Coordinates of C-alpha atoms and ligand atoms in Angstrom, one line a residue:
M1 CA 118.2 85.4 89.2
S2 CA 118.5 87.7 86.2
I3 CA 118.8 91.4 86.6
H4 CA 118.4 93.6 83.6
R5 CA 120.4 96.8 83.9
K6 CA 118.7 99.6 82.0
S7 CA 120.3 101.8 79.3
K8 CA 120.0 105.6 79.5
F9 CA 117.2 105.4 76.9
E10 CA 115.3 102.9 79.1
V11 CA 115.8 104.9 82.3
N12 CA 114.4 108.0 80.5
L13 CA 111.3 106.1 79.6
M14 CA 111.0 105.0 83.3
K15 CA 111.3 108.6 84.3
Q16 CA 108.3 109.5 82.2
A17 CA 106.4 106.6 83.7
G18 CA 107.5 107.8 87.2
N19 CA 106.4 111.3 86.4
I20 CA 102.9 110.1 85.7
V21 CA 102.8 108.1 88.9
A22 CA 104.0 111.3 90.7
L23 CA 101.2 113.3 89.1
V24 CA 98.7 110.9 90.3
H25 CA 100.1 111.0 93.8
C26 CA 99.8 114.8 93.8
A27 CA 96.2 114.5 92.9
M28 CA 95.6 111.8 95.6
K29 CA 97.2 114.1 98.3
D30 CA 94.6 116.7 97.5
A31 CA 91.7 114.3 97.0
V32 CA 92.2 112.3 100.3
K33 CA 89.5 113.8 102.6
E34 CA 86.8 112.8 105.0
G35 CA 83.8 111.6 103.0
V36 CA 85.7 110.5 99.9
T37 CA 85.3 106.9 98.8
T38 CA 88.3 104.8 97.7
K39 CA 86.4 104.1 94.4
E40 CA 86.4 107.9 93.7
L41 CA 90.2 108.0 94.2
D42 CA 90.5 105.0 91.9
E43 CA 88.5 106.7 89.1
L44 CA 90.6 109.9 89.4
A45 CA 93.8 107.9 89.2
Y46 CA 92.6 106.0 86.1
K47 CA 91.7 109.3 84.4
I48 CA 95.1 110.9 85.0
I49 CA 97.0 107.9 83.9
K50 CA 95.0 107.6 80.7
N51 CA 95.2 111.4 80.0
N52 CA 99.0 111.0 80.1
K53 CA 98.9 108.3 77.5
A54 CA 99.9 105.6 80.0
D55 CA 98.2 102.5 81.3
P56 CA 97.3 101.5 84.8
T57 CA 99.8 98.7 85.6
F58 CA 97.9 97.1 88.4
L59 CA 94.5 96.9 86.5
G60 CA 94.2 93.2 85.6
Y61 CA 97.6 92.3 87.1
N62 CA 97.0 88.7 88.3
G63 CA 93.3 89.7 88.1
F64 CA 93.5 92.8 90.3
P65 CA 90.3 94.7 89.6
A66 CA 91.4 98.4 90.0
T67 CA 93.9 101.1 89.0
I68 CA 95.3 101.7 92.5
C69 CA 95.6 99.8 95.7
T70 CA 93.9 101.6 98.6
S71 CA 94.7 100.2 102.0
V72 CA 93.1 101.9 105.0
N73 CA 94.4 101.8 108.6
E74 CA 95.2 98.1 109.5
Q75 CA 95.2 97.2 105.8
V76 CA 98.8 96.9 104.7
V77 CA 98.8 96.6 100.9
H78 CA 96.5 95.5 98.0
G79 CA 93.3 97.0 99.3
I80 CA 90.6 97.1 96.6
P81 CA 89.0 100.5 96.0
S82 CA 85.3 100.4 96.7
N83 CA 82.1 102.6 96.9
D84 CA 81.7 101.1 100.4
V85 CA 84.9 102.5 101.8
V86 CA 84.4 106.1 102.9
L87 CA 87.3 107.8 104.4
K88 CA 86.9 109.1 108.0
N89 CA 88.7 111.8 109.9
G90 CA 91.6 110.1 111.7
D91 CA 92.1 107.3 109.1
I92 CA 95.4 106.7 107.3
I93 CA 95.3 105.4 103.7
S94 CA 98.2 103.8 101.8
I95 CA 97.8 104.4 98.1
D96 CA 100.0 102.3 95.7
I97 CA 100.1 103.5 92.1
G98 CA 101.6 101.9 89.0
A99 CA 101.7 103.4 85.5
T100 CA 103.1 101.8 82.3
Y101 CA 104.4 104.3 79.7
K102 CA 105.8 103.0 76.4
G103 CA 106.4 99.6 77.9
F104 CA 108.1 100.8 81.2
V105 CA 106.7 100.8 84.7
G106 CA 106.7 103.3 87.5
D107 CA 105.6 102.1 91.0
S108 CA 105.2 104.2 94.1
A109 CA 103.2 104.1 97.3
W110 CA 102.5 106.7 99.9
T111 CA 100.5 106.8 103.1
Y112 CA 98.3 109.8 103.6
P113 CA 96.5 111.1 106.7
V114 CA 92.8 111.8 106.6
G115 CA 92.2 115.0 108.5
E116 CA 93.7 115.0 112.0
I117 CA 95.3 111.7 113.0
S118 CA 96.6 110.4 116.3
D119 CA 100.2 111.0 117.5
E120 CA 100.8 107.2 117.2
K121 CA 99.8 107.3 113.5
K122 CA 101.9 110.4 112.9
M123 CA 104.9 108.6 114.3
L124 CA 104.2 105.5 112.1
L125 CA 104.0 107.6 108.9
K126 CA 107.1 109.6 109.8
A127 CA 109.1 106.5 110.7
T128 CA 108.1 104.5 107.6
E129 CA 109.0 107.4 105.3
E130 CA 112.3 107.8 107.2
S131 CA 113.0 104.1 106.7
L132 CA 112.5 104.4 102.9
F133 CA 115.0 107.3 102.7
A134 CA 117.4 105.5 105.0
G135 CA 117.4 102.6 102.6
L136 CA 117.8 104.8 99.6
E137 CA 121.0 106.1 101.0
Y138 CA 122.6 102.8 100.0
M139 CA 121.2 102.6 96.5
K140 CA 124.6 103.2 95.0
T141 CA 127.0 101.3 92.8
N142 CA 129.1 98.8 94.8
E143 CA 126.9 99.0 97.9
R144 CA 125.2 95.8 99.1
L145 CA 121.5 95.4 98.8
E146 CA 121.8 94.0 102.3
S147 CA 122.7 97.6 103.5
V148 CA 119.5 98.9 102.1
A149 CA 117.5 96.2 104.0
G150 CA 119.5 96.8 107.1
A151 CA 119.0 100.6 107.1
I152 CA 115.2 100.0 106.8
E153 CA 115.3 97.4 109.6
D154 CA 117.3 99.8 111.9
V155 CA 114.8 102.6 111.5
A156 CA 111.9 100.2 112.2
K157 CA 113.7 99.0 115.4
K158 CA 114.5 102.6 116.5
Y159 CA 110.7 103.3 116.5
N160 CA 109.8 99.8 117.8
L161 CA 107.6 99.1 114.8
G162 CA 106.7 95.7 113.2
I163 CA 108.2 94.9 109.8
V164 CA 106.1 93.1 107.2
R165 CA 108.1 90.1 106.2
Q166 CA 106.1 88.5 103.4
Y167 CA 106.2 91.5 101.0
G168 CA 109.0 93.7 99.9
G169 CA 110.7 95.7 97.1
H170 CA 111.6 94.4 93.7
G171 CA 113.4 95.1 90.5
V172 CA 111.1 97.1 88.0
G173 CA 111.3 97.9 84.4
R174 CA 109.4 96.3 81.5
Q175 CA 107.8 94.2 84.2
M176 CA 106.4 95.5 87.4
H177 CA 108.1 92.7 89.3
E178 CA 111.6 91.8 88.2
D179 CA 114.7 90.5 90.1
P180 CA 115.9 91.1 92.7
F181 CA 113.4 90.8 95.6
V182 CA 114.2 93.3 98.4
F183 CA 113.5 92.3 102.0
N184 CA 112.9 95.1 104.4
Y185 CA 115.2 93.4 107.0
R186 CA 118.6 91.7 107.0
T187 CA 118.8 88.3 105.2
N188 CA 122.5 88.2 104.5
N189 CA 121.8 89.0 100.8
K190 CA 125.1 89.0 98.8
L191 CA 123.9 91.1 95.9
I192 CA 126.1 94.1 95.0
L193 CA 124.2 97.0 93.4
Q194 CA 125.3 98.2 90.0
H195 CA 124.7 101.3 87.9
G196 CA 121.6 100.8 85.7
M197 CA 119.6 98.7 88.1
T198 CA 116.1 100.0 88.7
I199 CA 114.5 98.8 91.9
A200 CA 111.4 99.7 93.9
I201 CA 112.1 100.1 97.6
E202 CA 109.0 99.8 99.7
P203 CA 109.1 99.4 103.5
M204 CA 105.8 98.4 105.1
L205 CA 105.9 99.0 108.9
N206 CA 103.3 98.3 111.5
L207 CA 102.4 99.9 114.9
G208 CA 102.1 96.4 116.3
C209 CA 103.6 93.0 115.5
D210 CA 105.1 91.9 112.1
D211 CA 102.3 89.4 111.3
V212 CA 99.9 89.9 108.4
I213 CA 97.0 87.9 106.9
V214 CA 95.2 88.0 103.6
L215 CA 91.4 88.6 103.7
E216 CA 88.8 86.5 102.0
D217 CA 88.8 88.8 98.9
E218 CA 92.2 87.1 98.3
W219 CA 93.9 90.5 97.9
T220 CA 93.7 92.8 101.0
V221 CA 96.6 92.2 103.4
V222 CA 95.9 93.3 107.0
T223 CA 97.9 93.2 110.2
Q224 CA 97.0 90.2 112.4
D225 CA 96.6 92.4 115.5
K226 CA 94.5 95.0 113.5
K227 CA 97.0 97.8 114.4
P228 CA 97.7 100.4 111.7
S229 CA 100.3 99.9 108.9
A230 CA 102.1 102.3 106.6
H231 CA 103.7 101.9 103.2
F232 CA 106.2 104.2 101.4
E233 CA 107.7 103.3 98.1
H234 CA 109.8 104.9 95.3
T235 CA 111.1 103.4 92.1
V236 CA 114.8 104.3 91.9
H237 CA 117.7 104.0 89.5
V238 CA 121.1 103.0 91.0
T239 CA 123.9 105.2 89.9
D240 CA 127.6 105.7 90.9
E241 CA 126.5 108.9 92.7
G242 CA 123.5 107.3 94.6
A243 CA 119.8 106.8 94.2
E244 CA 118.0 108.6 91.4
I245 CA 114.3 108.7 92.3
L246 CA 112.3 107.9 89.2
T247 CA 108.8 108.3 90.7
K248 CA 108.9 112.0 91.1
L249 CA 107.7 115.0 89.0
L250 CA 109.9 115.9 86.0
Ligands
LIG301 MG1 103.8 99.7 94.6
LIG302 MG1 106.3 97.8 94.3

């Protein structure tokens, strides 16, 4: 495993990339409505990223065909935007966004409600967001990465939610996926966090069981029991004082 700790200069470029990702999320929050297609969301995201002199990180990544990942209801991650997916009142949609600016990547996902959603779904969104921020509490010099994973796991357990096991967070920088991999549950990881590490933390929690499967399109990950799933992610910089969120507006 090789972890590249970023210089101040590099972190500043990552902040710019993160700012662009945050701009897209702001637009998504407003655009997510009953009747909108996920393809329309994708086109809007592409425009904003390009208008800000950045590139959509996901487009073409291992052959992924779109700018953003749009995962509706029981879809967990890697949903492909489509003209055929029209948002309905009561849906939830996880939107994952990556932008590369001057060679550096920002990566952030958020789950949005469409109109009025069920109390169960509201709880799922609240709990998954809470688990992200519980994990971020430990993104500090000399803390263990295991504490981040444990904090996420504890929130999931508190709400009796399933934890997606096959996917997780990751180092991020010049590459979207760098070391270390970050599980969203305890694995007895020995890694000690250090100033300058930049890592995406991204819990994916399910209303039902942990298990997920990949659909025939070879991208879309869905829960095996078809119950809804949520995904919240920020790219953060580890500092002596704590987590500095990079995927936010400057
Ligand atoms: Mg992401
Ligand atoms: Mg990520």
